[in-house]
Coordinates of C-alpha atoms in Angstrom, one line a residue:
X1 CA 10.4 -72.1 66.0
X2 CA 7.6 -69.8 64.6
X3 CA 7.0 -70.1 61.0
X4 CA 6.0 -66.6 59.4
X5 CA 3.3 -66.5 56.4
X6 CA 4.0 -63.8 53.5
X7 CA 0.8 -62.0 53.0
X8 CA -0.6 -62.7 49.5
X9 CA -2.0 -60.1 48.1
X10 CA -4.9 -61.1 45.5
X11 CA -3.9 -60.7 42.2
X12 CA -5.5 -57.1 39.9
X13 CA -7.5 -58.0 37.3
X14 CA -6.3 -57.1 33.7
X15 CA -9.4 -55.1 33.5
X16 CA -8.0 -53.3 36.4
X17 CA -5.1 -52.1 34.0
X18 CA -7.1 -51.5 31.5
X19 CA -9.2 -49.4 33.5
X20 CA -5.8 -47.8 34.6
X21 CA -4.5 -47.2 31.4
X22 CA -7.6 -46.0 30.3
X23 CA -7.5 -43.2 32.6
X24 CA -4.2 -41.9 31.8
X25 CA -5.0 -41.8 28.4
X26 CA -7.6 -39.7 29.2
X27 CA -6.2 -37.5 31.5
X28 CA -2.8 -37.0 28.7
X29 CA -5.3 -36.5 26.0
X30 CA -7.4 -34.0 28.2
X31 CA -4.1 -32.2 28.7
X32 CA -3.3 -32.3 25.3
X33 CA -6.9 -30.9 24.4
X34 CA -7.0 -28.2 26.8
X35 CA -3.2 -26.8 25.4
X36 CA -4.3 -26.5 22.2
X37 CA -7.6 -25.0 22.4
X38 CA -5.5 -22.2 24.7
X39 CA -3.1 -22.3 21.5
X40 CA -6.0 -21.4 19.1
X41 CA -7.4 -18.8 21.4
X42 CA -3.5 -16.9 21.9
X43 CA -3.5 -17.5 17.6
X44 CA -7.0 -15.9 17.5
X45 CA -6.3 -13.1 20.1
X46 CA -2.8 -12.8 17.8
X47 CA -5.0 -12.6 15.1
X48 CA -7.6 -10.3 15.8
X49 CA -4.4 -8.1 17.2
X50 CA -2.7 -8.2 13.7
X51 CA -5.9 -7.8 12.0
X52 CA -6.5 -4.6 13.5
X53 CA -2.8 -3.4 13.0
X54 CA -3.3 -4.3 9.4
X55 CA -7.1 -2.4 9.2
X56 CA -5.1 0.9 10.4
X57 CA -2.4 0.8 7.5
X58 CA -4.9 0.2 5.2
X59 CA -7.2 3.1 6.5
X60 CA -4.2 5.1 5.9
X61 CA -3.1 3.8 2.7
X62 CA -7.2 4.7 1.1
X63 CA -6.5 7.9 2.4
X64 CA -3.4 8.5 1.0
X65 CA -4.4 7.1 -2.2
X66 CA -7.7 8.8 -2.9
X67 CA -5.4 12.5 -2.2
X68 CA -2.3 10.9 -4.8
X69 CA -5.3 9.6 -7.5
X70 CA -6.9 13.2 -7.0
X71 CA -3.5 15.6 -7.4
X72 CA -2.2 13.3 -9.9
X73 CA -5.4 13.3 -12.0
X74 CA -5.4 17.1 -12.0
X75 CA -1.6 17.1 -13.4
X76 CA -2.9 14.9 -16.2
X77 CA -5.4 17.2 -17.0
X78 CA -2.6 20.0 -17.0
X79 CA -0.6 17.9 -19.5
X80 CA -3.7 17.9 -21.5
X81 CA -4.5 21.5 -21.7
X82 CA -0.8 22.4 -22.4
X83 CA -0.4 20.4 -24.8
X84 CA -3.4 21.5 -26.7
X85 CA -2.0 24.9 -26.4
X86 CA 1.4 23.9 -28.5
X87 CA -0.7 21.2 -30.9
X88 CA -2.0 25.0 -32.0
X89 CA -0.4 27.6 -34.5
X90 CA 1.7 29.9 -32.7
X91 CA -0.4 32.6 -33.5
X92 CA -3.7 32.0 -32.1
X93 CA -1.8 30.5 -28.9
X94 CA -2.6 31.5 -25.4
X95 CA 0.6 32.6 -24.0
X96 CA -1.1 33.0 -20.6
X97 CA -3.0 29.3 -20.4
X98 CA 0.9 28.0 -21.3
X99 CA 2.4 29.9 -18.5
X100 CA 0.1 29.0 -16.0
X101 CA -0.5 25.2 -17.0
X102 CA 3.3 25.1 -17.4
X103 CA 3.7 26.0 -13.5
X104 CA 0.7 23.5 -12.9
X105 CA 2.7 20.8 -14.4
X106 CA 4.9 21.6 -10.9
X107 CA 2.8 19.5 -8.8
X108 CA 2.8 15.9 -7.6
X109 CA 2.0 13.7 -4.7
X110 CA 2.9 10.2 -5.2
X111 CA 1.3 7.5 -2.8
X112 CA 4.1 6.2 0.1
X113 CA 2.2 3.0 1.5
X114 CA 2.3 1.6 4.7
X115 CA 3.6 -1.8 4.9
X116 CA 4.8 -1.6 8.9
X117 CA 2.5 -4.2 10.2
X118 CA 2.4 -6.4 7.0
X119 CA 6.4 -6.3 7.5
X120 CA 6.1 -6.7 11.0
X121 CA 3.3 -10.0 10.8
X122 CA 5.2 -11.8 7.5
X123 CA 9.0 -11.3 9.2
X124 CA 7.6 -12.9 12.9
X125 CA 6.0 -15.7 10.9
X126 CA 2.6 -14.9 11.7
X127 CA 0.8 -15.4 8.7
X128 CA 0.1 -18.7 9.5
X129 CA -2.3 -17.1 11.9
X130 CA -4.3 -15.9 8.6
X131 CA -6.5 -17.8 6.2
X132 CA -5.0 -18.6 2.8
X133 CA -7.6 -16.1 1.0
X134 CA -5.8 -13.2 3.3
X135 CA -2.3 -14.2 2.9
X136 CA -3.3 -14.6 -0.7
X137 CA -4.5 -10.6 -1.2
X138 CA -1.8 -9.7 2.0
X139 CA 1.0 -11.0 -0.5
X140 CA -0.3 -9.5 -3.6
X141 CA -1.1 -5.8 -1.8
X142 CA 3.0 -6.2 -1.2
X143 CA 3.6 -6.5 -4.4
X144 CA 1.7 -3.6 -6.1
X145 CA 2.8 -1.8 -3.8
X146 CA 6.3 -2.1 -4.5
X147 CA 5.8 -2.0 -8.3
X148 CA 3.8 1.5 -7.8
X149 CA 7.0 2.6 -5.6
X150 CA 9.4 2.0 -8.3
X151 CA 7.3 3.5 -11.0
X152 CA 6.5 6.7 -9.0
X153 CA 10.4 6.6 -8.0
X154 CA 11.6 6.9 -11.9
X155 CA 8.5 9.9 -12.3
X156 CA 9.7 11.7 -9.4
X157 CA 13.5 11.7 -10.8
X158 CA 11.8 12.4 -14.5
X159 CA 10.4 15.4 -12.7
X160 CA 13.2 16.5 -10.5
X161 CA 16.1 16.1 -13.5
X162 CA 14.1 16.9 -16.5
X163 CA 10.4 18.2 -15.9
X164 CA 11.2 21.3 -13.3
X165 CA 14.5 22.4 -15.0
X166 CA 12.8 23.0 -18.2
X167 CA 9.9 24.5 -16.7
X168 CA 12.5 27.0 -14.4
X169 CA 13.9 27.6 -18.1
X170 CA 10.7 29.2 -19.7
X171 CA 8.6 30.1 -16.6
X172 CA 8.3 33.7 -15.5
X173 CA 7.7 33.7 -12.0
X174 CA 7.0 36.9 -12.0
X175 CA 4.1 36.8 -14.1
X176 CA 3.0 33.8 -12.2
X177 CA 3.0 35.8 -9.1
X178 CA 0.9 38.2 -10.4
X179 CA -1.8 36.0 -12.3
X180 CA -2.4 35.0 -8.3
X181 CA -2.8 38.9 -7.3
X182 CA 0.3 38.5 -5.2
X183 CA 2.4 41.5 -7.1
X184 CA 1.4 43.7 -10.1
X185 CA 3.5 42.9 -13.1
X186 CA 3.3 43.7 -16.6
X187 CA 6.6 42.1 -18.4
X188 CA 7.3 39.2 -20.3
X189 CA 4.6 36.0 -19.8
X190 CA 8.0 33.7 -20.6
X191 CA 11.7 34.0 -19.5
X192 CA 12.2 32.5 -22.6
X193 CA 10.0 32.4 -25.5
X194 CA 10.1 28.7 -26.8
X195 CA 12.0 28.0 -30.4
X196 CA 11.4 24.9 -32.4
X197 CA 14.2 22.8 -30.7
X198 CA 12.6 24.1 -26.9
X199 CA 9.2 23.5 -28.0
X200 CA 9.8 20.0 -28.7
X201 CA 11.4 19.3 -26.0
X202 CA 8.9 20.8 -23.9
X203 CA 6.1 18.8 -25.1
X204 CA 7.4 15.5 -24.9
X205 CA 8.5 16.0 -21.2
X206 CA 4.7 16.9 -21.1
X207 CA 3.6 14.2 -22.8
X208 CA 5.5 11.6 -21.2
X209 CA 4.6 12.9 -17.9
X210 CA 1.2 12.3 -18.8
X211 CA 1.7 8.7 -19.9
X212 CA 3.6 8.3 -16.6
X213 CA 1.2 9.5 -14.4
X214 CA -2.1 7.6 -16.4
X215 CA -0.2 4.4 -15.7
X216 CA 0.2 5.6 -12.1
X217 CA -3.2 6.6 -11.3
X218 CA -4.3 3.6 -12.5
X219 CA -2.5 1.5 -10.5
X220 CA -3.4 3.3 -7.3
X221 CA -6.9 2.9 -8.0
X222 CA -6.5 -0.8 -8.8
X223 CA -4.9 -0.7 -5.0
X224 CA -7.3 1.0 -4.0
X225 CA -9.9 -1.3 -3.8
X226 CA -7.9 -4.0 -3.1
X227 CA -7.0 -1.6 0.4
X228 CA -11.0 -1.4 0.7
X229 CA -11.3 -5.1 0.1
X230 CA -8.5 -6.4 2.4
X231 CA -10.1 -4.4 5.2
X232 CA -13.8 -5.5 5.0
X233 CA -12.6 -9.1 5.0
X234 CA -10.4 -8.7 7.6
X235 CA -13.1 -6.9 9.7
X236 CA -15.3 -9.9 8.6
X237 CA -13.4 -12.8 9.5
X238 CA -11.4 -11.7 12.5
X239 CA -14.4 -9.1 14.2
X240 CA -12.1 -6.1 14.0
X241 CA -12.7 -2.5 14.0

């Protein structure tokens, strides 16, 4: 009868697992290494992306503001004029200057920001892609701008409800037409000739347009430069143009 041997194998060394274990460590942690430095460059690319989204708005927004500070500036100065006109005795007034600051006191262009890609990069969750000084000045832009909003929004239905019916009461078109050499006209400078009672009326709607619109303009050029500032350091720190 043959007798069969079992091969023996020699025993591994521990250092042989170690080596072993050593390696897969490695090769995990490589792995692990290598997925997150793509993760920071897709955040970066992200980023850089959203960062340039951002630079555009703002561009816009300086835009829009610098036109709304100027317009809104030049109504203030309106105010002022007409209501140095009334602060005077009735008969060395200016019925002309009245008229035509009167019509002046017509105009308006309120700032409408754009918030689309701030909206677009806080509801997706991407801030975190941003440093904390961004988000800091990001969240802080949101909020003047919504605080301008609401203060233009109660001017603009001051104007609409009170402001330009009063002004449709005593202007003269007519002779507004032809102070700009669009007709020749040689009537009345007012449709109605302001009492007491009108006059009063007339010049607090003036006057409190022009505290409105002070407050306003000042605000926009606070958010002004925070629109300039927000841009250079977003142009800094993620390269964008």
């Amino acid at each position: 009868m043959e007798v069969h041997h079992h091969a023996h194998t020699p025993r591994k060394k521990w250092t042989h697992y170690l080596w072993e274990f050593l390696m897969l460590f490695l090769a995990v942690f490589c792995g692990f290494l290598a997925e997150n430095l793509r993760e920071n460059r897709v955040e970066k690319n992200r980023a850089k992306q959203y960062a340039s989204l951002l630079i555009e708005d703002f561009s816009a927004d300086t835009a829009e503001l610098n036109t709304a500070i100027h317009t809104t500036e030049r109504v203030i100065l309106t105010a002022d004029s007409l209501m140095a006109e009334l602060n005077k005795p009735i008969s060395i007034r200016n019925d002309s200057i009245m008229q035509i600051t009167n019509w002046r006191m017509w105009a308006y262009d309120f700032y409408d920001p754009q918030l689309g890609a701030y909206n677009q990069v806080k509801n997706s969750g991407s801030l975190r892609y941003f440093s904390k000084e961004v988000v800091r000045m990001l969240d802080f832009y949101e909020t003047r701008s919504n605080m301008i909003l609401k203060v233009s929004d109660k001017a603009l239905d001051f104007r609409n409800n009170q402001l330009v019916p009063l002004i449709l009461k005593i202007a003269n078109a007519r002779f507004i037409r032809s102070w700009r050499k669009e007709t020749t006209y040689t009537g009345p400078v007012f449709i109605e000739k302001p009492e007491r009672k009108l006059e009063e009326e007339w010049y607090a709607s003036v006057y409190y347009t022009k505290r409105t619109y002070t407050a306003i303009v000042s605000e926009m050029k606070d958010h002004l430069k925070e629109a300039v500032e927000l841009m250079e350091l977003l142009k800094k720190e993620y390269h964008s143009e």
